[in-house]
Coordinates of C-alpha atoms and ligand atoms in Angstrom, one line a residue:
M1 CA 0.0 0.0 0.0
K2 CA 1.2 3.5 -0.9
Q3 CA 2.4 5.8 1.9
V4 CA 0.0 8.7 2.2
E5 CA 3.1 11.0 1.6
E6 CA 3.5 9.5 -1.9
L7 CA 0.0 10.4 -2.7
V8 CA 0.4 14.1 -1.8
L9 CA 2.2 15.2 -5.0
P10 CA 3.9 18.7 -5.1
V11 CA 2.0 21.3 -7.2
G12 CA 5.2 22.9 -8.3
T13 CA 6.3 26.5 -8.7
A14 CA 3.4 29.1 -9.2
L15 CA 3.9 31.8 -11.8
D16 CA 3.9 34.5 -9.1
R17 CA 6.8 32.9 -7.3
F18 CA 8.7 32.2 -10.5
I19 CA 8.3 35.8 -11.5
S20 CA 9.5 37.1 -8.1
R21 CA 12.5 34.7 -8.0
H22 CA 13.7 35.7 -11.4
E23 CA 13.3 39.4 -10.5
E24 CA 15.8 38.8 -7.7
Q25 CA 18.4 37.9 -10.2
F26 CA 18.4 41.5 -11.6
P27 CA 19.9 43.8 -9.0
F28 CA 18.3 46.9 -10.3
A29 CA 14.8 45.6 -11.1
T30 CA 12.1 47.7 -9.8
G31 CA 9.3 45.1 -9.9
E32 CA 7.3 46.9 -12.5
L33 CA 7.8 44.4 -15.3
S34 CA 7.0 41.7 -12.9
Q35 CA 3.8 43.4 -11.9
L36 CA 2.9 43.9 -15.6
L37 CA 3.3 40.1 -16.2
R38 CA 1.0 39.4 -13.3
D39 CA -1.5 41.8 -14.7
I40 CA -1.5 40.0 -18.0
A41 CA -1.8 36.6 -16.3
L42 CA -4.7 37.9 -14.3
A43 CA -6.6 39.1 -17.4
G44 CA -5.7 35.8 -19.1
K45 CA -7.5 33.9 -16.3
I46 CA -10.6 36.1 -16.7
V47 CA -10.6 35.7 -20.4
N48 CA -10.1 31.9 -19.9
R49 CA -13.3 32.0 -17.8
E50 CA -15.3 33.9 -20.4
I51 CA -14.1 31.5 -23.2
N52 CA -14.9 28.5 -21.1
R53 CA -18.6 29.5 -20.5
A54 CA -19.1 31.4 -23.7
G55 CA -21.9 29.2 -25.0
L56 CA -23.8 29.5 -21.7
I57 CA -23.7 33.3 -21.3
G58 CA -24.5 34.3 -24.8
V59 CA -21.1 35.6 -25.8
A60 CA -20.4 33.4 -28.7
G61 CA -20.8 34.6 -32.3
A62 CA -20.2 37.7 -34.2
Y63 CA -20.2 41.1 -32.7
G64 CA -21.6 42.8 -35.8
Q65 CA -18.8 45.2 -36.4
Q66 CA -15.5 45.2 -38.3
N67 CA -12.2 46.0 -36.7
V68 CA -9.7 48.6 -38.2
Q69 CA -8.3 45.9 -40.5
G70 CA -11.8 45.2 -42.0
E71 CA -12.1 41.9 -40.2
E72 CA -15.4 40.7 -38.7
Q73 CA -15.1 41.0 -35.0
Q74 CA -16.4 38.2 -32.7
K75 CA -18.0 39.1 -29.4
L76 CA -15.1 37.4 -27.6
D77 CA -12.6 39.5 -29.6
V78 CA -14.2 42.6 -28.2
I79 CA -14.5 41.1 -24.6
A80 CA -10.8 40.0 -24.6
N81 CA -9.8 43.3 -25.8
I82 CA -11.7 45.1 -22.9
R83 CA -10.3 42.7 -20.4
F84 CA -6.7 43.1 -21.3
I85 CA -6.9 46.9 -21.7
R86 CA -8.6 47.3 -18.4
A87 CA -6.0 45.1 -16.6
L88 CA -3.2 47.0 -18.2
R89 CA -4.7 50.4 -17.4
N90 CA -5.5 49.5 -13.9
G91 CA -2.1 48.0 -13.3
G92 CA -0.4 51.4 -14.0
E93 CA 2.9 49.9 -15.4
V94 CA 2.0 50.8 -19.0
C95 CA 1.7 54.2 -20.6
G96 CA 0.5 53.0 -24.0
I97 CA -1.2 50.0 -25.5
I98 CA -1.6 49.0 -29.1
S99 CA -4.1 46.3 -30.0
E100 CA -5.2 44.4 -33.1
E101 CA -8.8 45.6 -32.3
E102 CA -8.0 49.3 -31.8
E103 CA -7.3 51.8 -34.6
D104 CA -4.9 54.0 -32.6
I105 CA -2.6 54.0 -29.6
I106 CA -4.3 54.0 -26.3
D107 CA -2.7 56.5 -23.9
T108 CA -3.3 55.1 -20.5
G109 CA -2.4 58.4 -18.8
S110 CA -0.1 56.4 -16.5
R111 CA 3.6 57.2 -15.7
G112 CA 4.5 53.6 -16.5
K113 CA 7.7 53.0 -18.4
Y114 CA 6.4 50.2 -20.6
V115 CA 4.2 49.8 -23.7
V116 CA 2.3 46.7 -24.8
A117 CA 1.3 45.4 -28.2
I118 CA -1.5 42.8 -28.0
D119 CA -3.6 40.4 -30.1
P120 CA -6.3 39.9 -27.4
L121 CA -7.8 36.9 -29.1
D122 CA -6.0 35.0 -31.8
G123 CA -7.8 32.4 -34.0
S124 CA -11.1 34.1 -34.7
S125 CA -12.3 31.3 -36.9
N126 CA -12.0 28.9 -34.0
I127 CA -13.6 30.9 -31.3
D128 CA -17.1 29.4 -31.6
V129 CA -16.1 25.9 -32.3
N130 CA -14.3 24.8 -29.2
V131 CA -10.9 24.7 -30.9
S132 CA -7.7 26.2 -29.3
I133 CA -7.4 30.0 -29.4
G134 CA -4.9 32.4 -27.8
T135 CA -3.6 35.9 -26.7
V136 CA -0.3 37.2 -27.9
F137 CA 1.6 40.1 -26.2
S138 CA 4.8 42.0 -26.6
I139 CA 6.3 44.4 -24.0
Y140 CA 8.7 47.2 -24.9
R141 CA 10.3 49.8 -22.8
R142 CA 9.1 53.3 -23.7
L143 CA 11.5 55.7 -25.5
S144 CA 10.0 59.0 -24.5
P145 CA 10.5 60.4 -21.0
V146 CA 8.3 59.0 -18.2
G147 CA 5.4 61.3 -17.6
S148 CA 5.0 62.6 -21.0
A149 CA 2.3 61.5 -23.5
V150 CA 3.0 58.1 -25.3
T151 CA 4.4 58.6 -28.8
M152 CA 4.3 56.6 -32.0
E153 CA 8.0 56.0 -31.6
D154 CA 7.3 54.3 -28.2
V155 CA 5.1 51.7 -29.8
L156 CA 6.7 51.3 -33.3
Q157 CA 9.9 49.6 -32.1
P158 CA 11.5 46.7 -33.8
G159 CA 11.0 43.2 -32.3
Y160 CA 14.6 42.9 -31.0
K161 CA 13.7 45.7 -28.5
Q162 CA 11.1 43.6 -26.7
V163 CA 11.9 43.1 -23.1
A164 CA 9.3 40.4 -22.7
A165 CA 6.8 38.5 -24.9
G166 CA 4.5 35.7 -24.5
Y167 CA 1.1 34.0 -25.3
I168 CA -1.7 32.4 -23.4
L169 CA -3.2 29.3 -25.1
Y170 CA -6.8 28.5 -24.3
G171 CA -6.6 24.8 -25.3
S172 CA -7.1 21.4 -23.9
S173 CA -5.4 23.0 -21.0
T174 CA -4.7 26.8 -20.6
M175 CA -1.1 27.7 -20.7
L176 CA 1.0 30.8 -20.4
V177 CA 4.3 30.8 -22.2
Y178 CA 6.7 33.7 -21.9
T179 CA 10.2 35.0 -22.2
T180 CA 12.1 37.9 -20.9
G181 CA 15.1 37.1 -23.0
Y182 CA 16.6 34.4 -20.7
G183 CA 14.8 31.2 -22.2
V184 CA 11.2 30.2 -22.5
N185 CA 9.1 28.8 -19.7
A186 CA 5.6 27.6 -19.8
F187 CA 3.0 27.5 -17.0
T188 CA -0.2 25.4 -17.0
Y189 CA -3.4 26.8 -15.5
E190 CA -4.8 24.8 -12.5
S191 CA -8.3 26.1 -12.5
S192 CA -9.3 24.7 -9.2
L193 CA -6.5 26.7 -7.5
G194 CA -6.8 29.6 -9.9
E195 CA -3.0 29.6 -10.5
F196 CA -0.5 29.0 -13.3
F197 CA 2.2 26.5 -12.4
L198 CA 5.5 25.9 -14.0
S199 CA 5.1 22.9 -16.3
H200 CA 7.7 23.3 -19.0
A201 CA 11.0 24.8 -17.9
D202 CA 13.6 26.3 -20.4
M203 CA 11.9 25.0 -23.5
Q204 CA 13.8 24.2 -26.5
M205 CA 12.4 23.7 -30.0
P206 CA 13.6 20.5 -31.9
K207 CA 16.0 21.7 -34.7
S208 CA 14.1 19.8 -37.4
A209 CA 10.9 17.8 -37.7
Q210 CA 8.6 16.3 -40.2
S211 CA 5.6 18.4 -39.8
Y212 CA 4.5 21.6 -41.6
S213 CA 1.6 24.0 -41.0
I214 CA 0.1 26.2 -43.7
N215 CA -3.3 27.0 -45.1
E216 CA -2.9 25.0 -48.3
G217 CA -6.3 26.3 -49.5
N218 CA -4.1 29.2 -50.8
Y219 CA -1.9 26.8 -52.8
R220 CA -2.8 28.4 -56.1
D221 CA -1.9 31.8 -54.8
F222 CA 1.5 31.0 -53.6
S223 CA 4.8 31.7 -55.3
P224 CA 6.5 28.9 -57.3
E225 CA 9.1 28.8 -54.6
I226 CA 6.6 28.1 -51.8
I227 CA 4.9 25.6 -54.1
E228 CA 8.3 23.8 -54.6
Y229 CA 8.8 23.7 -50.8
L230 CA 5.3 22.2 -50.3
D231 CA 5.9 19.6 -53.0
Y232 CA 9.1 18.7 -51.2
C233 CA 7.2 18.3 -47.9
K234 CA 4.8 16.0 -49.7
D235 CA 7.7 14.0 -51.4
Q236 CA 9.1 13.5 -47.9
K237 CA 5.7 12.5 -46.6
Y238 CA 5.7 15.2 -43.9
T239 CA 2.7 15.5 -41.8
A240 CA 0.5 18.4 -42.4
R241 CA -1.0 20.1 -39.2
Y242 CA -2.9 23.3 -39.6
I243 CA -5.2 24.4 -36.8
G244 CA -5.9 28.0 -38.0
S245 CA -5.0 29.6 -34.7
L246 CA -1.4 30.8 -35.0
V247 CA -0.8 30.4 -31.3
A248 CA -2.0 26.8 -31.3
D249 CA 0.0 26.0 -34.4
F250 CA 3.2 27.7 -33.1
H251 CA 2.7 26.0 -29.7
R252 CA 2.6 22.5 -31.2
N253 CA 5.8 23.3 -33.3
L254 CA 7.5 24.6 -30.2
L255 CA 7.0 21.4 -28.4
K256 CA 7.2 18.9 -31.2
G257 CA 9.2 20.8 -33.9
G258 CA 7.9 21.8 -37.3
I259 CA 7.4 24.9 -39.4
Y260 CA 4.6 27.4 -39.7
L261 CA 4.3 29.3 -43.0
Y262 CA 2.0 32.2 -43.9
P263 CA 3.5 33.5 -47.1
E264 CA 2.3 36.5 -49.1
T265 CA -0.5 35.5 -51.4
K266 CA -2.2 37.2 -54.4
S267 CA -5.0 38.5 -52.2
S268 CA -2.6 39.5 -49.3
P269 CA 0.5 40.6 -51.0
T270 CA 2.3 41.5 -47.8
G271 CA 1.0 38.5 -45.9
K272 CA -1.8 38.2 -43.5
L273 CA -0.3 38.2 -40.0
R274 CA 0.5 41.3 -38.1
L275 CA 4.1 42.2 -37.2
M276 CA 3.3 44.1 -34.0
Y277 CA 0.6 41.8 -32.5
E278 CA 1.6 38.4 -33.7
C279 CA 4.9 37.9 -35.5
N280 CA 7.3 39.8 -33.2
A281 CA 6.2 38.0 -29.9
L282 CA 6.4 34.6 -31.5
A283 CA 9.6 35.3 -33.2
F284 CA 11.2 36.3 -29.9
I285 CA 10.0 33.1 -28.3
A286 CA 11.1 31.0 -31.2
E287 CA 14.7 32.4 -31.1
Q288 CA 14.8 32.0 -27.4
A289 CA 13.9 28.3 -27.8
G290 CA 16.5 27.8 -30.4
G291 CA 14.1 28.2 -33.4
K292 CA 14.1 30.9 -36.1
A293 CA 11.6 33.4 -37.6
T294 CA 11.8 35.3 -41.0
D295 CA 9.7 37.0 -43.5
G296 CA 11.7 35.3 -46.1
K297 CA 14.2 38.1 -46.5
R298 CA 14.8 39.4 -43.1
R299 CA 14.9 38.2 -39.4
I300 CA 11.4 39.2 -38.1
L301 CA 12.9 40.8 -35.0
D302 CA 15.0 43.2 -37.3
I303 CA 12.0 44.7 -39.2
M304 CA 11.6 48.3 -38.5
P305 CA 7.8 48.9 -38.3
T306 CA 6.3 51.8 -40.1
K307 CA 2.6 51.5 -39.1
L308 CA 0.7 49.9 -36.3
H309 CA -1.2 47.3 -38.2
Q310 CA 1.6 46.4 -40.6
R311 CA 1.4 42.8 -42.0
C312 CA 4.3 40.6 -43.0
P313 CA 4.9 37.0 -44.4
L314 CA 5.9 34.7 -41.6
Y315 CA 8.1 31.6 -41.7
I316 CA 8.7 30.3 -38.1
G317 CA 9.7 27.2 -36.2
S318 CA 12.5 24.6 -36.2
V319 CA 15.7 26.3 -37.2
D320 CA 16.9 23.9 -39.9
M321 CA 13.4 23.9 -41.6
V322 CA 13.1 27.7 -41.6
K323 CA 16.6 27.9 -43.1
Q324 CA 15.6 25.5 -45.9
V325 CA 12.5 27.7 -46.8
E326 CA 14.7 30.8 -46.7
G327 CA 17.0 29.0 -49.1
C328 CA 14.0 28.4 -51.5
L329 CA 13.0 32.0 -51.3
A330 CA 16.6 33.3 -51.7
K331 CA 16.4 31.8 -55.2
K332 CA 13.5 34.0 -56.0
N333 CA 15.1 37.1 -54.6
E334 CA 18.2 36.5 -56.6
M335 CA 16.2 36.0 -59.8
A336 CA 14.3 39.3 -59.1
W337 CA 17.6 41.1 -58.5
Q338 CA 19.1 39.8 -61.8
S339 CA 16.1 40.7 -64.0
Ligands
AHG401 P1 -6.9 36.8 -35.6 O1 -8.0 35.8 -35.1 O2 -6.2 37.4 -34.4 O3 -7.4 37.8 -36.6 O4 -5.8 35.9 -36.2 C1 -6.1 35.0 -37.2 C2 -4.8 34.6 -37.8 C3 -4.0 33.4 -37.2 O5 -4.4 33.1 -35.9 C4 -4.2 32.3 -38.0 O6 -3.0 31.5 -38.0 C5 -4.5 32.8 -39.4 O7 -5.1 34.1 -39.1 C6 -5.5 31.9 -40.1 O8 -5.6 32.5 -41.4 P2 -6.3 31.7 -42.5 O9 -7.7 31.5 -42.1 O10 -6.1 32.5 -43.7 O11 -5.6 30.3 -42.7
MN402 MN1 -4.2 36.8 -34.5
MN403 MN1 -7.0 38.6 -32.9

């Protein structure tokens, strides 16, 4: 018979404790970034609750309006946007917020030294069908003096300037994955305790795998180089895995290896995904986990943004696979240069 002690399993390190412990490693840390991460985690718990009971409280379905990018907003897009903005405003660590669901910068009026870029709910087509969706966030240090109004320069910073980035995945379990530039750690939500606990420490993405994620419905709109790569994947009998929620597709590849591709298409000549709300955060995490992210020509983190809702092609995941796609696309760039 088992000893009672053996049945009492440890619950592990809570997110709060983990954040505090890591803050202690930086002698001049003021605790503001830590508090900001806690605010995001709290809003994530609230959004998780809204998603879980969406069908019961009448918040499933379309909101009936389009966002600034001309996309049909779902009620939960709007709810998640409100929840995160409210948490960030009330927290006081953030002077400005940019959101996929908002046309302009939100000036919180706070003296905080950080700005946040957020995709409050990612995976709109999966919101009402009980398939994994997520939240993606990037945190930057403001450039303008504390106390002044937030500026466009504060929020339009290249991805390599991120001080932290992460995502919350509302999936078969809810997870918060983040980096502050010292590796990637993931926390699984224990709903009965209302806490995130460290479940995946210092994550590393496999260097290569046999799985690719792309919306192949766009096949006829892809460039010959991408078609060539996709044909290669089929010749190699790679497994196709496409959920249609970037966060979920990325998370699977982070754990198991693989590549996610969203190239430019005829209808989206600069790609579909948003540099500030989606690509930068995931690129930071990918690199921290030993992976790679490019738009086909440049490292995602080196792109200098020129507008809030800028889109870019995205190739992200296992380092060797992303390099291979980069090689295919380099042929195209070379031909364009020669002609
Ligand atoms: P969002 O729901 O935030 O607008 O993002 C949707 C994005 C991303 O999550 C996903 O990978 C991609 O759109 C799917 O696009 P397709 O439907 O064109 O495949
Ligand atoms: Mn999105
Ligand atoms: Mn979204």
